[in-house]
Amino acid sequence: MPLVNTIEMFKKAYEGGYAIGAFNVNNMEIVQGIVDACQANNSPVILQVSSSARKYARHPYLRAMVEVAAQESGLPIALHLDHGPDFATCKSCIDGGFTSVMIDGSHHDFETNIQVTKEVVEYAHKHGVTVEGELGQLAGVEDEVSVDADNASYTDPAQVQEFVERTGVDSLAIAIGTSHGAFKFKPGQKPQLRFDILEDVSRRLPGFPIVLHGASAVIPKYVAMVNQFGGQMPDAIGIPEEMLRKASSMAVCKINVDSDLRLALTASIRKHFAEHPDHFDPRQYLTDGRNAITEVVDYKIKSILGSENKA
Ligand code: G3H
Ligand code: 13P
Ligand code: ZN
């Protein structure tokens, strides 16, 4: 099957009350690990590439791997640019075979965000590519900003209708208290998400797909495994799974996960070397890494996203 854009998958997800997993890919084992789980569950999926992943693995390699994954699996797979910083990067991805792009203008003022997003939408739609915009700003992992203390970063529901109408975006990422990385809440802090904002946004945008970034659960099993085998991760706290399940059943149609995959891959490779200190064939430890990715994605599809048998 050729790569698809997100229109059909989001329409079905919205109507069916489930979400599509959007997983960051950086190499072959990650692509295969994710798609193996999707195939076993007959689940659609979004494979997304950040600017730094594009720099690391190089655009043509990532595109080719994801295209082969779609052909081989027969699943609906979208190749998506994650956090596109500007028009030039989005254009390069659209011209280079991506079927979906995010233009992240969330750090701009409202008017500038509308202008940069609109420019990308006009170009993308001419090429059958869907566009995700963002309103409101997530805390970054290095910001050390306490999520609930930083009210300014939440999406203002009063702005969403105007943003969507004037830009023509196909989906909208909003900030309701999630954040990127493995340290989403401080130790002892009760994880909270602003579901009231999500509800308000979806009331103002009926039927419109919402995107949740920074949605790794930071699965305790893998944090513990990293530390059991020589790592030194301080207390890492992610988004509670019941909150992700709730979001999936609401207007959230795309749930972004990167950190959980990084942790599973790293934990399994650390374990591999602890148990086999003599190994030096990458295929041996990367097999464990790939299997760990499959395990995480399988779990997410069944327990959080609800996207099994929706391909
Ligand atoms: O949202 C950010 C993603 O986790 C991608 O991170 O830029 O290190 O590839 P990266
Ligand atoms: P996590 O760091 O929670 O995995 O979020 C990833 C993400 O939002 C990619 O855009
Ligand atoms: Zn993100």
Coordinates of C-alpha atoms and ligand atoms in Angstrom, one line a residue:
M1 CA 0.0 0.0 0.0
P2 CA 1.4 3.5 -0.8
L3 CA 1.8 6.0 2.1
V4 CA -1.4 7.8 3.0
N5 CA -2.1 11.2 4.5
T6 CA -4.0 11.5 7.8
I7 CA -7.5 12.5 6.5
E8 CA -9.1 9.1 6.5
M9 CA -7.3 7.7 9.6
F10 CA -8.3 10.8 11.7
K11 CA -11.9 10.7 10.4
K12 CA -12.2 7.0 11.4
A13 CA -10.4 7.6 14.7
Y14 CA -12.6 10.5 15.7
E15 CA -15.8 8.7 14.9
G16 CA -14.6 5.5 16.5
G17 CA -13.3 7.1 19.7
Y18 CA -9.8 5.9 19.4
A19 CA -6.4 7.4 18.6
I20 CA -3.6 6.8 16.1
G21 CA -0.1 6.3 17.6
A22 CA 2.5 8.7 16.1
F23 CA 5.9 7.2 16.8
N24 CA 9.3 8.9 16.2
V25 CA 11.6 7.0 14.0
N26 CA 15.4 7.4 13.7
N27 CA 16.7 4.1 12.3
M28 CA 15.6 0.8 10.7
E29 CA 15.2 -1.2 14.0
I30 CA 12.7 1.4 15.3
V31 CA 10.7 1.4 12.0
Q32 CA 10.6 -2.4 12.0
G33 CA 9.8 -2.7 15.7
I34 CA 6.9 -0.3 15.4
V35 CA 5.5 -1.8 12.2
D36 CA 5.8 -5.4 13.4
A37 CA 3.5 -4.5 16.3
C38 CA 1.0 -2.6 14.1
Q39 CA 0.9 -5.6 11.7
A40 CA 0.2 -8.0 14.6
N41 CA -2.7 -5.7 15.6
N42 CA -3.9 -4.7 12.2
S43 CA -3.4 -1.1 13.3
P44 CA -2.9 2.1 11.2
V45 CA 0.1 4.2 12.3
I46 CA 2.0 7.5 11.8
L47 CA 5.7 7.3 11.6
Q48 CA 7.2 10.7 12.3
V49 CA 10.5 12.2 11.7
S50 CA 11.9 15.2 13.6
S51 CA 14.4 17.7 12.0
S52 CA 17.2 16.1 14.0
A53 CA 16.2 12.6 13.0
R54 CA 16.3 13.8 9.4
K55 CA 19.8 15.1 10.0
Y56 CA 20.9 11.9 11.8
A57 CA 19.4 9.2 9.5
R58 CA 19.1 11.3 6.4
H59 CA 15.8 12.0 4.6
P60 CA 16.1 9.5 1.7
Y61 CA 16.9 6.6 4.0
L62 CA 14.0 7.3 6.3
R63 CA 11.6 7.8 3.4
A64 CA 12.7 4.6 1.8
M65 CA 12.3 2.6 5.0
V66 CA 8.9 3.9 5.7
E67 CA 7.7 3.4 2.1
V68 CA 8.9 -0.2 2.3
A69 CA 7.1 -0.7 5.6
A70 CA 3.9 0.5 4.1
Q71 CA 4.3 -1.7 1.0
E72 CA 5.3 -4.8 3.0
S73 CA 2.7 -4.5 5.7
G74 CA -0.2 -3.3 3.6
L75 CA -1.2 -1.0 6.5
P76 CA -2.3 2.6 6.3
I77 CA 1.0 4.4 7.2
A78 CA 1.6 8.2 7.1
L79 CA 5.1 9.6 7.0
H80 CA 5.0 12.8 9.0
L81 CA 7.3 15.7 9.8
D82 CA 7.4 16.3 13.5
H83 CA 7.8 19.9 14.7
G84 CA 8.6 21.4 11.3
P85 CA 10.4 24.7 12.2
D86 CA 9.7 26.7 9.0
F87 CA 8.2 26.7 5.5
A88 CA 11.5 25.6 3.9
T89 CA 11.7 22.4 6.0
C90 CA 8.0 21.6 5.4
K91 CA 8.4 22.2 1.7
S92 CA 11.5 20.0 1.5
C93 CA 9.5 17.1 3.2
I94 CA 6.4 17.6 1.0
D95 CA 8.6 17.6 -2.1
G96 CA 10.5 14.6 -0.7
G97 CA 7.5 12.2 -0.3
F98 CA 6.2 12.9 3.2
T99 CA 2.4 12.6 3.3
S100 CA 1.9 14.8 6.4
V101 CA 3.8 17.7 8.0
M102 CA 3.6 19.6 11.3
I103 CA 4.4 23.3 11.2
D104 CA 5.2 24.3 14.7
G105 CA 4.6 28.0 15.0
S106 CA 3.6 27.7 18.6
H107 CA 6.5 29.9 19.8
H108 CA 5.4 32.8 17.5
D109 CA 2.7 35.3 18.4
F110 CA -0.8 34.4 17.3
E111 CA -0.8 36.4 14.0
T112 CA 2.7 35.2 13.0
N113 CA 1.7 31.6 13.8
I114 CA -1.3 32.0 11.6
Q115 CA 0.7 33.4 8.7
V116 CA 3.5 30.7 8.8
T117 CA 1.0 27.9 9.2
K118 CA -1.3 29.2 6.4
E119 CA 1.7 29.3 4.0
V120 CA 2.5 25.7 4.7
V121 CA -1.1 24.6 4.4
E122 CA -1.5 26.3 1.0
Y123 CA 1.6 24.5 -0.4
A124 CA 0.8 21.1 1.3
H125 CA -2.8 20.9 0.2
K126 CA -1.7 21.5 -3.5
H127 CA 0.3 18.3 -3.1
G128 CA -2.3 16.2 -1.1
V129 CA -0.3 16.5 2.1
T130 CA -2.1 17.1 5.4
V131 CA -0.9 19.7 8.0
E132 CA -0.8 19.8 11.8
G133 CA -0.5 23.2 13.5
E134 CA 0.1 24.0 17.1
L135 CA -1.4 26.5 19.5
G136 CA -0.1 26.8 23.1
Q137 CA 3.4 25.7 24.1
L138 CA 4.6 22.5 25.8
A139 CA 7.4 22.7 28.3
G140 CA 10.6 21.3 26.9
V141 CA 12.6 18.7 28.7
E142 CA 15.5 21.1 29.3
D143 CA 13.2 24.0 30.4
E144 CA 12.8 22.6 33.9
V145 CA 9.5 24.4 33.9
S146 CA 6.9 22.9 36.2
V147 CA 4.0 22.1 33.9
D148 CA 1.2 23.0 36.2
A149 CA 3.0 26.2 37.3
D150 CA 3.3 27.5 33.8
N151 CA -0.2 28.5 32.9
A152 CA 1.0 30.6 30.1
S153 CA 1.8 27.5 28.1
Y154 CA -1.7 26.1 28.0
T155 CA -3.7 26.5 24.8
D156 CA -6.4 29.2 24.9
P157 CA -9.6 27.7 23.7
A158 CA -10.9 31.1 22.6
Q159 CA -8.3 31.1 19.9
V160 CA -8.7 27.7 18.3
Q161 CA -11.6 28.4 16.0
E162 CA -10.1 31.4 14.4
F163 CA -6.7 29.6 14.1
V164 CA -8.2 26.6 12.3
E165 CA -10.5 28.7 10.0
R166 CA -7.8 31.1 8.9
T167 CA -5.0 28.6 8.4
G168 CA -7.0 25.6 7.0
V169 CA -5.0 23.1 9.1
D170 CA -6.1 19.5 9.2
S171 CA -5.3 18.8 12.8
L172 CA -4.3 20.9 15.9
A173 CA -1.8 20.1 18.6
I174 CA -2.8 21.7 21.9
A175 CA -1.1 22.1 25.3
I176 CA -3.0 20.7 28.2
G177 CA -0.1 19.8 30.6
T178 CA 1.9 17.2 28.7
S179 CA 5.5 17.9 27.9
H180 CA 8.4 16.4 26.0
G181 CA 10.9 14.0 27.5
A182 CA 11.0 11.6 30.4
F183 CA 10.6 14.1 33.3
K184 CA 7.1 15.5 32.8
F185 CA 6.3 16.1 36.5
K186 CA 8.4 16.7 39.5
P187 CA 8.9 13.9 42.0
G188 CA 5.9 14.0 44.4
Q189 CA 3.9 16.1 42.1
K190 CA 0.5 14.7 41.2
P191 CA 0.3 14.4 37.4
Q192 CA -2.6 16.5 36.0
L193 CA -3.9 17.3 32.6
R194 CA -6.3 20.1 31.7
F195 CA -9.2 18.0 30.3
D196 CA -11.4 21.0 30.7
I197 CA -9.3 22.7 28.0
L198 CA -9.6 19.7 25.8
E199 CA -13.4 19.6 26.2
D200 CA -13.7 23.3 25.6
V201 CA -11.5 23.0 22.4
S202 CA -13.5 20.1 21.1
R203 CA -16.8 21.9 21.7
R204 CA -15.6 24.8 19.6
L205 CA -14.2 22.5 16.9
P206 CA -16.8 19.7 16.5
G207 CA -15.4 16.7 14.6
F208 CA -11.9 18.2 14.4
P209 CA -8.9 16.0 15.2
I210 CA -6.7 17.1 18.1
V211 CA -3.1 16.0 18.7
L212 CA -1.4 15.3 22.0
H213 CA 2.4 15.8 22.0
G214 CA 4.6 14.8 24.9
A215 CA 2.4 11.8 25.6
S216 CA 4.9 9.1 26.7
A217 CA 3.8 7.2 29.8
V218 CA 7.4 6.8 30.7
I219 CA 6.8 3.2 31.5
P220 CA 8.3 2.4 35.0
K221 CA 9.4 -1.0 33.9
Y222 CA 11.9 0.4 31.4
V223 CA 13.2 3.2 33.7
A224 CA 13.8 0.5 36.3
M225 CA 15.6 -1.7 33.8
V226 CA 17.9 1.2 32.7
N227 CA 18.9 1.7 36.3
Q228 CA 19.2 -2.0 37.1
F229 CA 21.7 -2.3 34.3
G230 CA 24.0 0.5 35.0
G231 CA 22.0 3.6 34.1
Q232 CA 21.5 6.6 36.3
M233 CA 18.1 8.0 35.5
P234 CA 16.6 10.2 38.2
D235 CA 12.9 9.7 39.0
A236 CA 11.2 9.9 35.6
I237 CA 7.4 10.6 35.6
G238 CA 5.2 10.4 32.5
I239 CA 1.5 10.7 31.7
P240 CA -0.7 8.2 33.6
E241 CA -2.1 5.7 31.2
E242 CA -5.7 6.2 32.2
M243 CA -5.4 9.9 31.2
L244 CA -4.1 8.8 27.8
R245 CA -6.9 6.4 27.4
K246 CA -9.4 9.1 28.3
A247 CA -7.8 11.5 25.7
S248 CA -7.9 8.8 23.0
S249 CA -11.7 8.3 23.6
M250 CA -12.2 12.1 23.2
A251 CA -11.2 14.4 20.3
V252 CA -7.6 13.4 20.5
C253 CA -6.9 11.4 17.3
K254 CA -3.0 11.4 17.4
I255 CA -0.9 10.6 20.4
N256 CA 2.9 11.3 20.0
V257 CA 5.4 8.9 21.6
D258 CA 9.1 9.1 21.4
S259 CA 10.6 8.9 24.9
D260 CA 9.0 5.5 25.7
L261 CA 10.6 4.0 22.6
R262 CA 14.0 5.5 23.5
L263 CA 13.8 4.1 27.0
A264 CA 12.8 0.6 25.9
L265 CA 15.5 0.5 23.3
T266 CA 18.2 1.7 25.7
A267 CA 17.0 -0.5 28.6
S268 CA 17.0 -3.7 26.5
I269 CA 20.5 -3.0 25.1
R270 CA 21.9 -2.3 28.6
K271 CA 20.3 -5.6 29.7
H272 CA 21.8 -7.4 26.7
F273 CA 25.3 -6.2 27.5
A274 CA 25.0 -6.9 31.2
E275 CA 24.0 -10.5 30.4
H276 CA 26.4 -11.0 27.4
P277 CA 29.4 -8.8 28.1
D278 CA 31.3 -10.7 25.3
H279 CA 28.9 -9.7 22.5
F280 CA 29.9 -7.3 19.8
D281 CA 27.7 -8.2 16.9
P282 CA 25.2 -5.3 16.6
R283 CA 22.5 -7.7 15.3
Q284 CA 22.4 -9.5 18.7
Y285 CA 21.7 -6.4 20.8
L286 CA 19.7 -4.6 18.2
T287 CA 17.4 -7.7 18.0
D288 CA 16.6 -7.2 21.7
G289 CA 16.1 -3.4 21.1
R290 CA 13.8 -4.0 18.2
N291 CA 11.7 -6.6 20.2
A292 CA 11.4 -4.1 23.0
I293 CA 10.1 -1.5 20.7
T294 CA 7.5 -4.0 19.4
E295 CA 6.5 -4.8 22.9
V296 CA 5.9 -1.1 23.8
V297 CA 3.9 -0.4 20.7
D298 CA 1.8 -3.5 21.0
Y299 CA 1.0 -2.5 24.6
K300 CA 0.1 1.1 23.5
I301 CA -2.2 -0.1 20.7
K302 CA -4.1 -2.5 23.0
S303 CA -4.1 -0.5 26.3
I304 CA -4.1 3.1 25.3
L305 CA -4.8 3.9 21.7
G306 CA -7.6 1.4 20.9
S307 CA -6.5 1.2 17.3
E308 CA -6.3 -2.5 16.9
N309 CA -8.2 -3.9 13.8
K310 CA -8.7 -0.3 12.5
A311 CA -6.4 -0.6 9.5
Ligands
G3H1 O1 9.2 16.2 20.1 C1 10.4 15.8 20.0 C2 10.7 14.5 19.7 O2 10.8 13.7 20.8 C3 11.9 14.4 18.8 O3 13.1 14.6 19.4 O4 14.4 16.2 18.0 O5 15.6 14.6 19.6 O6 14.5 13.8 17.5 P1 14.5 14.8 18.6
13P2 P1 7.5 12.2 24.4 O1 8.8 12.9 24.7 O2 6.5 12.3 25.6 O3 7.6 10.8 23.9 O4 6.8 13.1 23.2 C1 7.2 12.9 21.9 C2 6.6 14.0 21.0 O5 5.7 14.8 21.3 C3 7.1 14.1 19.6 O6 6.6 15.1 18.9
ZN3 ZN 6.2 16.9 20.1

